[in-house]
Short mmCIF file of C-alpha atoms and ligand atoms in Angstrom, two decimals:
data_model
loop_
_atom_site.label_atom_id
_atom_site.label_comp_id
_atom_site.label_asym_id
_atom_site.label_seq_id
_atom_site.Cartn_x
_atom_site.Cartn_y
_atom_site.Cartn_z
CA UNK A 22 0.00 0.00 0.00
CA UNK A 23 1.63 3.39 -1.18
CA UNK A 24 0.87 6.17 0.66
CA UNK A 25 1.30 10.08 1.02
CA UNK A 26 0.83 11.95 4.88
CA UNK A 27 0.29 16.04 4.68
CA UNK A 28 -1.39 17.79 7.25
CA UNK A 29 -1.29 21.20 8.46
CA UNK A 30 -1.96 22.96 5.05
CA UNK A 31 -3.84 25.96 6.41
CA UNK A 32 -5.71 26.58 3.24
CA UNK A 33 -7.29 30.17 3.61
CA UNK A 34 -4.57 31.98 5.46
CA UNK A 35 -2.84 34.51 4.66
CA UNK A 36 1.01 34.49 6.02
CA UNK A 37 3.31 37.46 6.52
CA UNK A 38 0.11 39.89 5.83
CA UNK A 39 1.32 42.97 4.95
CA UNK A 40 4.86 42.38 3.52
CA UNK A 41 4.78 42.12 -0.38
CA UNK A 42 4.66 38.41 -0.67
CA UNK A 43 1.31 37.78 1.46
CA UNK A 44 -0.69 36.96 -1.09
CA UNK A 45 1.77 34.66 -3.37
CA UNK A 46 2.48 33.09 -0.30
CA UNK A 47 -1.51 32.12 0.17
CA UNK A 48 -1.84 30.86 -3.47
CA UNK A 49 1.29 28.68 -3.11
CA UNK A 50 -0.13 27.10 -0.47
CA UNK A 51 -2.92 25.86 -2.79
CA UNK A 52 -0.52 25.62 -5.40
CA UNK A 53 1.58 23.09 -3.45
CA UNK A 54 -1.73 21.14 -2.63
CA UNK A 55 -1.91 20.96 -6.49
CA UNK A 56 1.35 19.56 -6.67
CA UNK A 57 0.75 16.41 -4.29
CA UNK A 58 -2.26 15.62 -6.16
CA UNK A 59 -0.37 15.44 -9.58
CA UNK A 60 2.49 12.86 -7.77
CA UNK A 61 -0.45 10.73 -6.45
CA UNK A 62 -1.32 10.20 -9.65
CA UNK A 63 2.25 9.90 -11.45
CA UNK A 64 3.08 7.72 -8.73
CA UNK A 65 0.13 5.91 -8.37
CA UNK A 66 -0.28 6.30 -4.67
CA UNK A 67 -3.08 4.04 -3.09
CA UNK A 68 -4.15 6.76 -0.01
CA UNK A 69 -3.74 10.53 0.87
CA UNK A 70 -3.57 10.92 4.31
CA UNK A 71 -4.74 14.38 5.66
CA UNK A 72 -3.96 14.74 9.71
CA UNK A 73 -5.95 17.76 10.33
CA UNK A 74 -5.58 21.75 9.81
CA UNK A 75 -6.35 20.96 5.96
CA UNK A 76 -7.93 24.95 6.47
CA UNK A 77 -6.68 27.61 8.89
CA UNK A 78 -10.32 27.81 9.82
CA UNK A 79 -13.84 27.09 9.65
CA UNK A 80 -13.82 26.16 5.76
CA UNK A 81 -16.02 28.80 2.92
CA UNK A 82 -18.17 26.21 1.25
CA UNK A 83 -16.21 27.58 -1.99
CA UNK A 84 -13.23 26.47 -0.32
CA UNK A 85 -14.64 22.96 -0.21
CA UNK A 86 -15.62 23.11 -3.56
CA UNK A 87 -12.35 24.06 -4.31
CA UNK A 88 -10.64 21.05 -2.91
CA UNK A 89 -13.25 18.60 -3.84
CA UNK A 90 -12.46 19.94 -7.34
CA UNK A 91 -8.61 19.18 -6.71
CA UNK A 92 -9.49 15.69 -5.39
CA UNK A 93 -11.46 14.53 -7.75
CA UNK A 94 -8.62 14.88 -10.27
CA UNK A 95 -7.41 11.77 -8.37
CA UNK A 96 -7.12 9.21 -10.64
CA UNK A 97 -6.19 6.41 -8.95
CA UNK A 98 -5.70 7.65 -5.10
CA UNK A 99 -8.26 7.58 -2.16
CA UNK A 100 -7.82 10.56 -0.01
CA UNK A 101 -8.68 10.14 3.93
CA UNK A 102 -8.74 12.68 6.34
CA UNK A 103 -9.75 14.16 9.92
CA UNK A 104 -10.02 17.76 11.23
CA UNK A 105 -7.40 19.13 13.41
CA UNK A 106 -7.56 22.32 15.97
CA UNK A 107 -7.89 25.17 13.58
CA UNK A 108 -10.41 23.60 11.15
CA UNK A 109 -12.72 21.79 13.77
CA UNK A 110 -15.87 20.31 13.05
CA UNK A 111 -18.11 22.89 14.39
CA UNK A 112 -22.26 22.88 14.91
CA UNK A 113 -22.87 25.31 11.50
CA UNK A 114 -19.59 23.90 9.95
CA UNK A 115 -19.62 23.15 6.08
CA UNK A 116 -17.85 20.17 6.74
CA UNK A 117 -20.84 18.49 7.81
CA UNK A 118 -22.20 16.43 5.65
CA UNK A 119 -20.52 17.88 2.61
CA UNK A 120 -20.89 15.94 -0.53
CA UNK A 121 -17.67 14.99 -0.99
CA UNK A 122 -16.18 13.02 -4.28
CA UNK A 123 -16.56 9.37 -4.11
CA UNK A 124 -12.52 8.98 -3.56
CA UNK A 125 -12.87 11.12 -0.50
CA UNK A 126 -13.26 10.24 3.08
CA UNK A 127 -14.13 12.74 6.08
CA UNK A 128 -13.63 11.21 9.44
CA UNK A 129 -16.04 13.75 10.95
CA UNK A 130 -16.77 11.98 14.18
CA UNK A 131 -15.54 13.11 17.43
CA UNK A 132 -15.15 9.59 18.69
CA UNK A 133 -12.88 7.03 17.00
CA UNK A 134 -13.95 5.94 13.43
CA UNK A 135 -12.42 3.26 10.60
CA UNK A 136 -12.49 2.54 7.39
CA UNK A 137 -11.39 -0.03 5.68
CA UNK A 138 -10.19 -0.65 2.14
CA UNK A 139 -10.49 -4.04 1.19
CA UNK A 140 -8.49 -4.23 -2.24
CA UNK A 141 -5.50 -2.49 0.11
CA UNK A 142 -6.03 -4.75 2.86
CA UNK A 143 -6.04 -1.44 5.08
CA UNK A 144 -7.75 0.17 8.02
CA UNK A 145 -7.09 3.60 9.16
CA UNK A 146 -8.53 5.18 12.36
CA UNK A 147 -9.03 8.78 13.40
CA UNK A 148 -11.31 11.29 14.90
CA UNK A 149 -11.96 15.23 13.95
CA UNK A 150 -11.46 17.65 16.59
CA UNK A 151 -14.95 19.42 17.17
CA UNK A 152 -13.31 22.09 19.21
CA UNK A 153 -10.23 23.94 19.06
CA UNK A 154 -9.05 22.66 22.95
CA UNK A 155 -8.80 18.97 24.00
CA UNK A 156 -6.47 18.55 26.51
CA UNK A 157 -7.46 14.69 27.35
CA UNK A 158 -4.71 12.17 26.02
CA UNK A 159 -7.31 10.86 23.56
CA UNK A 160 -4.83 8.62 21.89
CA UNK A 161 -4.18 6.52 24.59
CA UNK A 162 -7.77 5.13 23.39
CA UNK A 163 -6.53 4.41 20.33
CA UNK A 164 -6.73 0.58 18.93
CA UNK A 165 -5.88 -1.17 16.19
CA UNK A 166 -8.30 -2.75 14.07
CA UNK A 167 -9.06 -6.30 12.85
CA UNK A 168 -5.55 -8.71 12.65
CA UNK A 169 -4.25 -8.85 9.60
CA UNK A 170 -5.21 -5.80 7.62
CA UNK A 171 -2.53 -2.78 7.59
CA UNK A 172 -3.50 -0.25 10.62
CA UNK A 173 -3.05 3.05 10.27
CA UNK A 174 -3.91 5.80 12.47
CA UNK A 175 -4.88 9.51 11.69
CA UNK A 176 -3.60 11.73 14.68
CA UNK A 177 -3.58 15.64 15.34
CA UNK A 178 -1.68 16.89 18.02
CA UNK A 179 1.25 17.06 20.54
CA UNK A 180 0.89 19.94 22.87
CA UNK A 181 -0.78 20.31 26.17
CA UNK A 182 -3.90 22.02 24.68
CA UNK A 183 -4.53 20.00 21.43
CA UNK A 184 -4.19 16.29 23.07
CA UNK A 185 -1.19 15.47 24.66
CA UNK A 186 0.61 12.50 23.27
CA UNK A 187 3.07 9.95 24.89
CA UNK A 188 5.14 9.04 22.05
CA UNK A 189 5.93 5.54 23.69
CA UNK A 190 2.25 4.58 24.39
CA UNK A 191 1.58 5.68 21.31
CA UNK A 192 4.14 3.71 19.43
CA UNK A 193 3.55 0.55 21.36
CA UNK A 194 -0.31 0.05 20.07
CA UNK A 195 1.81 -1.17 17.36
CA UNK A 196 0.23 0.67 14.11
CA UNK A 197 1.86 0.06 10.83
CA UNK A 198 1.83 3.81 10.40
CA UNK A 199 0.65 6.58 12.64
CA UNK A 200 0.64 9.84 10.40
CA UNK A 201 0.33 13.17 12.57
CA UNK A 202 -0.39 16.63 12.75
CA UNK A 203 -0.22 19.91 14.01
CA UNK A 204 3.18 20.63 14.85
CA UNK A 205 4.76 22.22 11.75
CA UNK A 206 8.32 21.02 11.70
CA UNK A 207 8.99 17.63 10.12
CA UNK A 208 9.66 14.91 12.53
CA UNK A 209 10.42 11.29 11.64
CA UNK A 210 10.68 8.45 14.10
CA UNK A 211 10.95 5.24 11.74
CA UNK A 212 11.49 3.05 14.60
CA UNK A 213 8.02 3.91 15.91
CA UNK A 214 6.60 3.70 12.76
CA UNK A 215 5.30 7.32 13.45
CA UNK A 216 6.14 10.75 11.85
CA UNK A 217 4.95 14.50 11.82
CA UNK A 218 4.63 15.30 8.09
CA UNK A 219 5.12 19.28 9.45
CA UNK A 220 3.25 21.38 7.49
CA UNK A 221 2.99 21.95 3.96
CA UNK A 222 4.24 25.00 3.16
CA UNK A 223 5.87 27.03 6.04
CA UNK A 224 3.45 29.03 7.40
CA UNK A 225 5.42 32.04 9.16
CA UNK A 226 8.79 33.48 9.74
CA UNK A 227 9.31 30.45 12.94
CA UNK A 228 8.81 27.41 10.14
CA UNK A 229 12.55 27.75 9.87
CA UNK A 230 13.87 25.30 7.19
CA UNK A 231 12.19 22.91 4.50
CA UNK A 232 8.64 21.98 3.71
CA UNK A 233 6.84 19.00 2.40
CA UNK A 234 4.99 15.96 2.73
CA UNK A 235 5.80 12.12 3.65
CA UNK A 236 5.84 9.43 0.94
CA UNK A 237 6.13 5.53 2.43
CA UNK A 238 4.35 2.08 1.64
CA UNK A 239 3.57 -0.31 3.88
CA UNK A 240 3.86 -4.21 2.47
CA UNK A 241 4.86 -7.41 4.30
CA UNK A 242 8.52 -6.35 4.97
CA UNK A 243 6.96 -3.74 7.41
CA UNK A 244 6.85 0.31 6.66
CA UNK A 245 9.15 2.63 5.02
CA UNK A 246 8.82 6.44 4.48
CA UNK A 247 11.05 9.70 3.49
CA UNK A 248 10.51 13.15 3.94
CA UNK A 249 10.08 14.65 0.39
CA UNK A 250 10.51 18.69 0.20
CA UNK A 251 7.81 20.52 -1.47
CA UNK A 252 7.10 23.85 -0.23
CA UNK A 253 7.38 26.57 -3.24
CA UNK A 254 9.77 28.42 -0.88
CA UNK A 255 11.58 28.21 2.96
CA UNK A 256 12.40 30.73 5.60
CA UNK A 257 15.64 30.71 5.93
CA UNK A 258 18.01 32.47 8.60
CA UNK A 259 21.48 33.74 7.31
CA UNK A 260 24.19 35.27 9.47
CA UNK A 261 26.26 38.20 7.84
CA UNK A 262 29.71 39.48 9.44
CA UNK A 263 30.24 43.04 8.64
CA UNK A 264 33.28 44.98 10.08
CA UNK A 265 33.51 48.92 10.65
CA UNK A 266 34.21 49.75 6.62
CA UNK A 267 30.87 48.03 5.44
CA UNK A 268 28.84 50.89 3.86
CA UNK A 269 25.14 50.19 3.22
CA UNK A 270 25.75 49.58 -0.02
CA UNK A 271 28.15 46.90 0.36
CA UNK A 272 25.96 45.19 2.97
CA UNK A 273 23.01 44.99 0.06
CA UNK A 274 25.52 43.56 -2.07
CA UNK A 275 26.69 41.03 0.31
CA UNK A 276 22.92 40.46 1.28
CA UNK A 277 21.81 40.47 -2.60
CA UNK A 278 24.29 37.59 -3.32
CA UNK A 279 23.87 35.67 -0.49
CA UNK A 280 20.02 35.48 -0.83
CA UNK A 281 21.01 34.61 -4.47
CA UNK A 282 22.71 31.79 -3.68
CA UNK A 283 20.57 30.39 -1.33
CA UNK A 284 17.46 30.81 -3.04
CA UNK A 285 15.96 33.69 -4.48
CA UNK A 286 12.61 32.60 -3.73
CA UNK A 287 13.26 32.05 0.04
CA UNK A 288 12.28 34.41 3.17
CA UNK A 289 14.87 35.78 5.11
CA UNK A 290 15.94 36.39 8.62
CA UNK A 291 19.07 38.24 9.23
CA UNK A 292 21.39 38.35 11.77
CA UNK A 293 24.01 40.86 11.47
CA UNK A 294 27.35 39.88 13.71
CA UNK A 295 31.08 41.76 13.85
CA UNK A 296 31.24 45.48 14.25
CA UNK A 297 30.17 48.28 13.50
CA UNK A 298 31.70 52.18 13.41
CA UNK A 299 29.53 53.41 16.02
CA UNK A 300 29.71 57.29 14.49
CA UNK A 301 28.29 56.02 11.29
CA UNK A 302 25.54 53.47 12.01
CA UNK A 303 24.05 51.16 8.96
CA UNK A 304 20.36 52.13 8.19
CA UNK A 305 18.76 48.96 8.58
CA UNK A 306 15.17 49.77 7.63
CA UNK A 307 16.07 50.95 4.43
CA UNK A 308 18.30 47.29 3.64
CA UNK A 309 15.35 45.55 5.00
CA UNK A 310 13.12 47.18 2.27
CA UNK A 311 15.23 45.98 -0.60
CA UNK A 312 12.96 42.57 -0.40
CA UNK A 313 12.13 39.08 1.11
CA UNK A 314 13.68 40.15 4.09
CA UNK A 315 11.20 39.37 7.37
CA UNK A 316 13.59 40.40 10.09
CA UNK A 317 16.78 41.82 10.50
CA UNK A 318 17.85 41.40 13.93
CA UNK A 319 21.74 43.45 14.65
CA UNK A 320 23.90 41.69 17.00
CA UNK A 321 26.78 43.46 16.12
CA UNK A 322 28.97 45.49 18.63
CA UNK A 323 30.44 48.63 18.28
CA UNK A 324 33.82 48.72 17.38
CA UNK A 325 35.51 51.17 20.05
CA UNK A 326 38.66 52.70 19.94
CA UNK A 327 40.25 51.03 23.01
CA UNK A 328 43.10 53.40 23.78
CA UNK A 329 41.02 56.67 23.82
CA UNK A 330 38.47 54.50 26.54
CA UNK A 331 41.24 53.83 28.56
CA UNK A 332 42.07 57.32 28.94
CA UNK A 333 39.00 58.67 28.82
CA UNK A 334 37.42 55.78 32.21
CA UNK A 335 41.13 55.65 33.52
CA UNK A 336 39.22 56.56 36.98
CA UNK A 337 36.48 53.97 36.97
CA UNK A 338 35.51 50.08 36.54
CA UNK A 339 35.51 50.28 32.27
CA UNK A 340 39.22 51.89 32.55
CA UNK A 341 40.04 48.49 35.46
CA UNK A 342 38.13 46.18 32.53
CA UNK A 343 40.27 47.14 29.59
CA UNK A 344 43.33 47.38 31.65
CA UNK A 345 42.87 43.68 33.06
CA UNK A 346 41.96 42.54 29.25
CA UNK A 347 45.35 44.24 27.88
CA UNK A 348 47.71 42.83 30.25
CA UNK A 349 47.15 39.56 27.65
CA UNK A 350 47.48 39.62 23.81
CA UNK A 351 44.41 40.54 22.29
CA UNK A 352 43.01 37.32 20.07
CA UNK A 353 40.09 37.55 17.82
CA UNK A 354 37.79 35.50 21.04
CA UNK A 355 39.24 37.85 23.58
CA UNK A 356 39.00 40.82 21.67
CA UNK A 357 35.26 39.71 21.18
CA UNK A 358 35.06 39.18 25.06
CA UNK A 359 36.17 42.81 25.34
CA UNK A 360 34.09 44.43 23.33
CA UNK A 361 30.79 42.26 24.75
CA UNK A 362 31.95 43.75 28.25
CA UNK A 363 32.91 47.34 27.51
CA UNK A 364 29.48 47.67 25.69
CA UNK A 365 27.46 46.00 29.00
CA UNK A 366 29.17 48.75 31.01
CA UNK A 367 28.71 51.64 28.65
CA UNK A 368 24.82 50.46 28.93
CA UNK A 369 24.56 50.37 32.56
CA UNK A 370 26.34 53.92 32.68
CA UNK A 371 23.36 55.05 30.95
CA UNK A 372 25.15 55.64 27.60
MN1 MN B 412 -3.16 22.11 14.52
#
């Protein structure tokens, strides 16, 4: 049985709103959707698994339509899916009841439900989330179904507010493949026969790193599964050195090629490190604005001029901490050490 786990798509948000690539950023995410329906079909996957947080919330019944319209372009795959914390089966919900495509299956209870494919020999268990808290260990419930047949269980959750789960327990209830959601970073335990897909697409500036969905297939030898990359783009963080001579111009430079090289599609963070001329400070609004920058976070020091300090705090404890630093040759580390210290005391003498 070939399979394919996503969760977490958060169709219908909108990330980063008001930076320049919000609203790319929402399409990809339903562009990326697009994408693991077209390898079901070139790889001729047997089931979709979705492990809740398909939307970001309560689903537009033109968002269904939407999706059923992607789905049913399945040719050959069966897609199966619960509702996590964000999406949640509510009383007026559209979910209810919707008329989905034949090759699509809603677990919409809030108890445990199966189904069970007979031409896969599979089962697969789950529940939907009806509100957006459960904080009872549901999955501790959770059984396997008749001997034999593949089990596979549909989870959402991790966290002390949306079900707690003890990965152990979990793992000893001894399902052929337990696909989960909710937390957004990819996790993989193959020994456990478990994984978190993460989310599709990164959904903010803390979904550091790569994207995707899982691809395994369970058969007689047991389960296997990799971690396939998809997202149309990652937030990445880079660290820049600059030193007292880099001008603004040469930081967009550095910046410019950089980003270039790791991806010109990517988000970045920045962390600026090294030093800085403190009478001539970088502008770092304006390098921000020169694009797909999120953040820009300076934790460069100022780069003093150490003999004019001594003289001028001869009399007091920053003229005592340079003194003790010089009676040693200054290495790059030390010289680091110094500067960390002489700007901590500047501070806290109200500079
Ligand atoms: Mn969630």
């Amino acid at each position: 049985m070939k399979f394919i786990h996503i969760a977490d798509v958060h169709l219908g948000m909108i990330p980063d709103a008001g930076y320049p690539w919000s609203n790319a950023r929402a399409e990809e995410m339903w562009k990326t959707l697009g994408k693991v329906v077209e390898r079901c079909n070139h790889d001729q996957i047997d089931l979709l698994f979705i492990a809740g947080d398909l939307f970001h919330r309560q689903p537009l019944k033109k968002e269904l339509k939407e999706v059923n319209y992607l789905f049913s372009m399945l040719e050959h795959t069966k897609v199966v899916m619960i509702a996590g914390n964000h999406d949640c089966i509510r009383e007026e919900s559209y979910y209810k009841n919707y008329p989905w495509s034949e090759q699509v299956i809603l677990l919409q209870s809030d108890k445990f439900e199966r189904v069970y494919f007979e031409e896969l020999d599979t089962e697969v268990t789950g529940f939907s989330y009806h509100q957006s808290e459960i904080r009872q260990e549901r999955y501790r419930e959770a059984s396997r179904g008749e001997k034999g047949r593949y089990q596979v269980l549909l989870a959402h959750g991790g966290d002390e507010k949306h079900v707690p789960i003890d990965v152990p327990d979990l793992a000893a209830k001894g399902f052929d493949y337990v696909a989960l959601g909710h937390i957004h970073k990819p996790n993989l335990m193959p020994e456990s026969n478990m994984a978190y897909c993460g989310s599709l697409e990164p959904t903010d500036r803390n979904d550091l790193g790569e994207r995707g969905y899982i691809q395994g297939e369970i058969n007689e030898q047991g389960t296997t599964f990799t971690f396939v990359p998809a997202a149309v783009r990652s937030y990445l963080s880079l660290r820049i050195t600059i030193t007292p001579d880099t001008t603004e111009g040469a930081l967009c430079d550095k910046l410019k090629e950089t980003m270039e090289h790791h991806g010109k599609q990517n988000i970045y963070k920045i962390i600026l490190e090294g030093s800085y001329d403190p009478e001539a400070r970088l502008d770092l609004e304006k390098i921000q604005e020169m694009g797909n920058i999120i953040q820009i976070s300076d934790e460069s020091n100022p780069e003093y001029d150490i003999e004019v300090l001594r003289q001028e705090h001869k009399d007091d404890v920053i003229g005592m901490y340079i003194e003790a630093f010089m009676k040693e040759p200054l290495t790059e580390d030390r010289k680091k050490a110094l500067y960390y210290g002489i700007n901590a005391l500047l501070r806290q003498g109200g500079r």
